[in-house]
XYZ file of C-alpha atoms in Angstrom:
257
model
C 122.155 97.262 110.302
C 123.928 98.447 113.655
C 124.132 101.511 112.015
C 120.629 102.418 111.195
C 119.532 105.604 113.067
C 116.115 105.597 111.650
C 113.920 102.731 110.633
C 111.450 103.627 107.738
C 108.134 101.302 108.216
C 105.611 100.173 105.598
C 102.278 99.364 107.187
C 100.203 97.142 105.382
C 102.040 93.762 104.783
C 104.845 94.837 106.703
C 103.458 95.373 110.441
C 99.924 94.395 110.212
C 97.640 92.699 107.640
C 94.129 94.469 107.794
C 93.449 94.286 111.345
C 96.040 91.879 112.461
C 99.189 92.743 114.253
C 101.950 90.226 111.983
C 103.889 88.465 114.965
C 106.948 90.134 116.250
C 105.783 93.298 114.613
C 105.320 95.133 118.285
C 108.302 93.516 119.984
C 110.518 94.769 117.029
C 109.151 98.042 117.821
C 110.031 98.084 121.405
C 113.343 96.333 120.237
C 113.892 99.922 118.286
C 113.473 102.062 121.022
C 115.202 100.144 123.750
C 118.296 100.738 121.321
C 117.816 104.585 121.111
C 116.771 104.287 117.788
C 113.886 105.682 116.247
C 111.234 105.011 113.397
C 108.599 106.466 111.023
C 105.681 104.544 109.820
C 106.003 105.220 105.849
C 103.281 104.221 104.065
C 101.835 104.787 100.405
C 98.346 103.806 101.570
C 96.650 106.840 101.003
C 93.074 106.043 101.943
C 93.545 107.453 105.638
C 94.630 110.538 106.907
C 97.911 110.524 109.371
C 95.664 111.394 112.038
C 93.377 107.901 111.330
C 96.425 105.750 111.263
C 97.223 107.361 114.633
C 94.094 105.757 115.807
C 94.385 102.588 113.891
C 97.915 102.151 115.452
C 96.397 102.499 118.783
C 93.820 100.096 118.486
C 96.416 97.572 117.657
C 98.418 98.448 120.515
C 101.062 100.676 118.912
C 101.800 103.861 120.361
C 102.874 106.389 118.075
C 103.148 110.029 117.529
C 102.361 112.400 115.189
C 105.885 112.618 113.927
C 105.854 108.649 113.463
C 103.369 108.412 110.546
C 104.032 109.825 106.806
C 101.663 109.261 104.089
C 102.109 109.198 99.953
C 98.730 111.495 100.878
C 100.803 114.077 103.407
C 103.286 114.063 100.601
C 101.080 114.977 98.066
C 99.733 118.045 100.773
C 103.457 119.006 101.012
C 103.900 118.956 97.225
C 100.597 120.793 96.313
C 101.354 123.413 98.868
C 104.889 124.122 97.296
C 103.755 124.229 93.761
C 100.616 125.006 93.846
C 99.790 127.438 96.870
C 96.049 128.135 97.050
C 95.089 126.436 93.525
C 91.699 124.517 93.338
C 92.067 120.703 93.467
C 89.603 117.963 93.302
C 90.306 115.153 95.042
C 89.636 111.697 94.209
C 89.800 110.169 98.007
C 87.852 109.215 101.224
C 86.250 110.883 103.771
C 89.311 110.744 105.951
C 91.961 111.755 102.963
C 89.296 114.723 102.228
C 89.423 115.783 105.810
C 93.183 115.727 105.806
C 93.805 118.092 102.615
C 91.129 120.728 103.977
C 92.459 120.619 107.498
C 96.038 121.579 106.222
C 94.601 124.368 104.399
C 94.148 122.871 100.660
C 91.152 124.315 98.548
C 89.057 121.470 97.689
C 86.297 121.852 94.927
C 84.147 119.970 92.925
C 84.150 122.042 89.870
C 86.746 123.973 87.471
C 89.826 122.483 89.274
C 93.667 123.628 88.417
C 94.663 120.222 89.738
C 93.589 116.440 90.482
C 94.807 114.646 92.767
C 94.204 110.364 92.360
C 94.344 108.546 95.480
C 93.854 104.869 97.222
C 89.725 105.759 97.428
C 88.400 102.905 98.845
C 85.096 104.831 98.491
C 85.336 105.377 95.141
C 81.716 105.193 92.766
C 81.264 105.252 88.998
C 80.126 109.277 89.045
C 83.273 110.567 91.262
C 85.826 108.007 88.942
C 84.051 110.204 85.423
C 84.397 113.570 86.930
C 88.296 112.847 87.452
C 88.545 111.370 84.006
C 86.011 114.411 82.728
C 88.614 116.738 84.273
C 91.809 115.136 83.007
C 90.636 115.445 79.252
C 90.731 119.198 80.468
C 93.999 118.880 80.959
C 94.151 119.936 84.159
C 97.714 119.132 86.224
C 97.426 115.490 87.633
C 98.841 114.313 90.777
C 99.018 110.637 92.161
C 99.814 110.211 95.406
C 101.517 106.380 94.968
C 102.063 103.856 92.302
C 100.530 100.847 94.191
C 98.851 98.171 92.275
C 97.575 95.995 94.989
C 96.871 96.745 98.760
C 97.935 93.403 100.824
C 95.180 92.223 103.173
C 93.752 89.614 105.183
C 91.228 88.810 101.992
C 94.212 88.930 99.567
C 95.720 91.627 97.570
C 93.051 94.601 96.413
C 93.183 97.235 94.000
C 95.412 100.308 95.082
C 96.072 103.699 93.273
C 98.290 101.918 90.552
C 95.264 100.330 89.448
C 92.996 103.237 89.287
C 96.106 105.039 87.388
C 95.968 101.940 84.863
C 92.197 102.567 83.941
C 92.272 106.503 83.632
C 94.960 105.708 81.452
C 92.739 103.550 79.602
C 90.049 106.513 79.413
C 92.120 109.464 79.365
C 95.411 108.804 77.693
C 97.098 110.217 80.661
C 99.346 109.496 82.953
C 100.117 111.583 86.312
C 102.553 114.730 85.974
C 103.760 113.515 88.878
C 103.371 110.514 92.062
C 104.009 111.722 95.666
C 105.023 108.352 96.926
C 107.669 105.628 97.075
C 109.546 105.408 95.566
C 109.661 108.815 94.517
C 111.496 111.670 94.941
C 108.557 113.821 96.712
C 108.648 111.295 99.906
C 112.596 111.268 100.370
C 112.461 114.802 100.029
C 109.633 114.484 103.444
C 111.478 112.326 105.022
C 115.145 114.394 104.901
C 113.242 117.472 106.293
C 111.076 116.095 108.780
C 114.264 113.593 110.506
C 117.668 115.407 108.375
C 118.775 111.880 108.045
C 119.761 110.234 104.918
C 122.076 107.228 103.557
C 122.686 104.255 105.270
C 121.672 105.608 108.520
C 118.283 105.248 107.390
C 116.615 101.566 106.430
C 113.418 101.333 104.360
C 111.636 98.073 105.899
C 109.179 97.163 103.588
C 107.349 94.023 101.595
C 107.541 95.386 98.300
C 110.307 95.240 95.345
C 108.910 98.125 93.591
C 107.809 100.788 96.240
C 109.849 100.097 99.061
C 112.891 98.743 97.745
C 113.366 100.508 94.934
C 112.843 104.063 97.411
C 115.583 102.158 99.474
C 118.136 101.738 96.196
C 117.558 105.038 94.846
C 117.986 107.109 97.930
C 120.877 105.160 99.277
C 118.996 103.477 102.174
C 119.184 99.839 103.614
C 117.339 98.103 101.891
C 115.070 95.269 103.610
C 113.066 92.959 102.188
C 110.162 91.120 104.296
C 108.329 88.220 103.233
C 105.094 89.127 105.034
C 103.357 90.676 102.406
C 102.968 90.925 98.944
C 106.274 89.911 97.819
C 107.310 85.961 98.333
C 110.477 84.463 97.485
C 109.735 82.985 94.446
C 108.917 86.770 93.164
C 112.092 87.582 94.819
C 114.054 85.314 92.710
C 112.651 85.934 89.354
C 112.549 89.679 89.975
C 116.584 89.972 89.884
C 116.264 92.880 92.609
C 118.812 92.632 95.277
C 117.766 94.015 98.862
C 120.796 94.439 101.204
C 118.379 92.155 103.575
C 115.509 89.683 103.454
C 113.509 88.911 106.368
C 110.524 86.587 106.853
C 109.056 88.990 109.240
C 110.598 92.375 111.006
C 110.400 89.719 113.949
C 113.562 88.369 112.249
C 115.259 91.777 112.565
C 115.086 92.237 116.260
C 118.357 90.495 116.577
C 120.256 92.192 114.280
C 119.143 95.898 115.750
């Protein structure tokens, strides 16, 4: 851990649950910098932009920069932007996510797309879920921007991007072409140009075993497990994935920084 450079931070279930600061979370982060370290808020939770979670950081007390947040949706902007310059793509996202893709120049339509994109839409109604499916019986080239299943929160876990995935699958037949997110290639591949930083001087922080960790193991990052979130240690155990760490909290990390 004493040589970790940079310190790759999941969000939800990791430093806050819905509104809620987890304890330690902001002396960890002070912890970081006093060390000369730095760290990057990672997180597949595609339903904001970067600049909301700017704001939502702020409310909770964290001060953080524009270079301190990367999204599974900034990913998929960085991805559609090398492969698909200028193409039409619906979008399947929120306000904010919307707002986000036009404001870094990608053509969003609402008819004859050359590509959808499938995000966390926490806005998401009956009409705008049958135009995607509508769309990907076209066989127009589908992006996801994460893998997700469940969203952690103070209510208990909620259905995330994997789930949506599961039930066009269900309708279509189809699975994405490709997923933006952790732990896939398209968000190491953000993360090495935006910090030039790789192996073990870079630790994925993260509460779950198959985003987080696996990014961690397949990029050749610390790995490290926290308990605050949607993984416990039961699930842990019968999972047979081996984190190089496991934390209750990142509060449990300050000393080891």
């Amino acid at each position: 851990m004493k040589g970790v450079e940079l310190f790759l931070l999941d969000l939800d279930g990791t430093i806050y649950l819905g509104n809620q600061m987890i304890r330690g979370a902001g002396e960890f982060l002070q912890k970081v910098k006093q060390a000369g370290k730095r760290y990057c808020f990672l997180t597949n939770n595609s339903s904001r932009s970067s600049s909301d979670y700017l704001k939502k950081l702020s409310s909770l007390g964290i001060d953080a920069g524009p270079d301190e947040v990367l999204t599974s949706g900034y990913a998929a902007i960085r991805y559609l932007k090398a492969a698909f310059p200028s193409s039409r793509v619906f979008l399947m996202g929120t306000r904010s996510l919307k707002r986000e893709f036009a404001e870094e120049g990608i053509r969003l339509v609402e008819e004859s797309p050359e590509v959808v994109v499938v995000s966390y839409d926490t806005e998401l109604d009956y009409e705008k879920l049958c135009q995607t499916c509508l769309f990907l019986r076209q066989g127009v080239f589908y992006v996801c921007t994460h893998p997700d299943l469940n969203c952690p929160s103070q209510r208990g876990s909620l259905p995330d991007a994997g789930s949506f995935m599961a039930l066009i699958k269900k309708s279509t037949g189809r699975l994405p072409d490709i997923i933006c997110g952790k732990p896939y290639p398209a968000m190491a591949q953000a993360v090495r140009d935006k910090f030039g930083l790789s192996g073990k001087k870079v630790a994925m922080v993260g509460d779950r075993l198959m985003t987080d960790i696996a990014f961690a193991k397949e990029n050749g990052f610390v790995s490290v497990l926290v308990l605050s979130g949607e993984t416990d240690r039961k699930a842990l155990e019968e999972s047979g994935v081996e984190p190089d760490f496991v934390f209750s909290s990142v509060r449990e990390i300050i000393s080891r920084i």
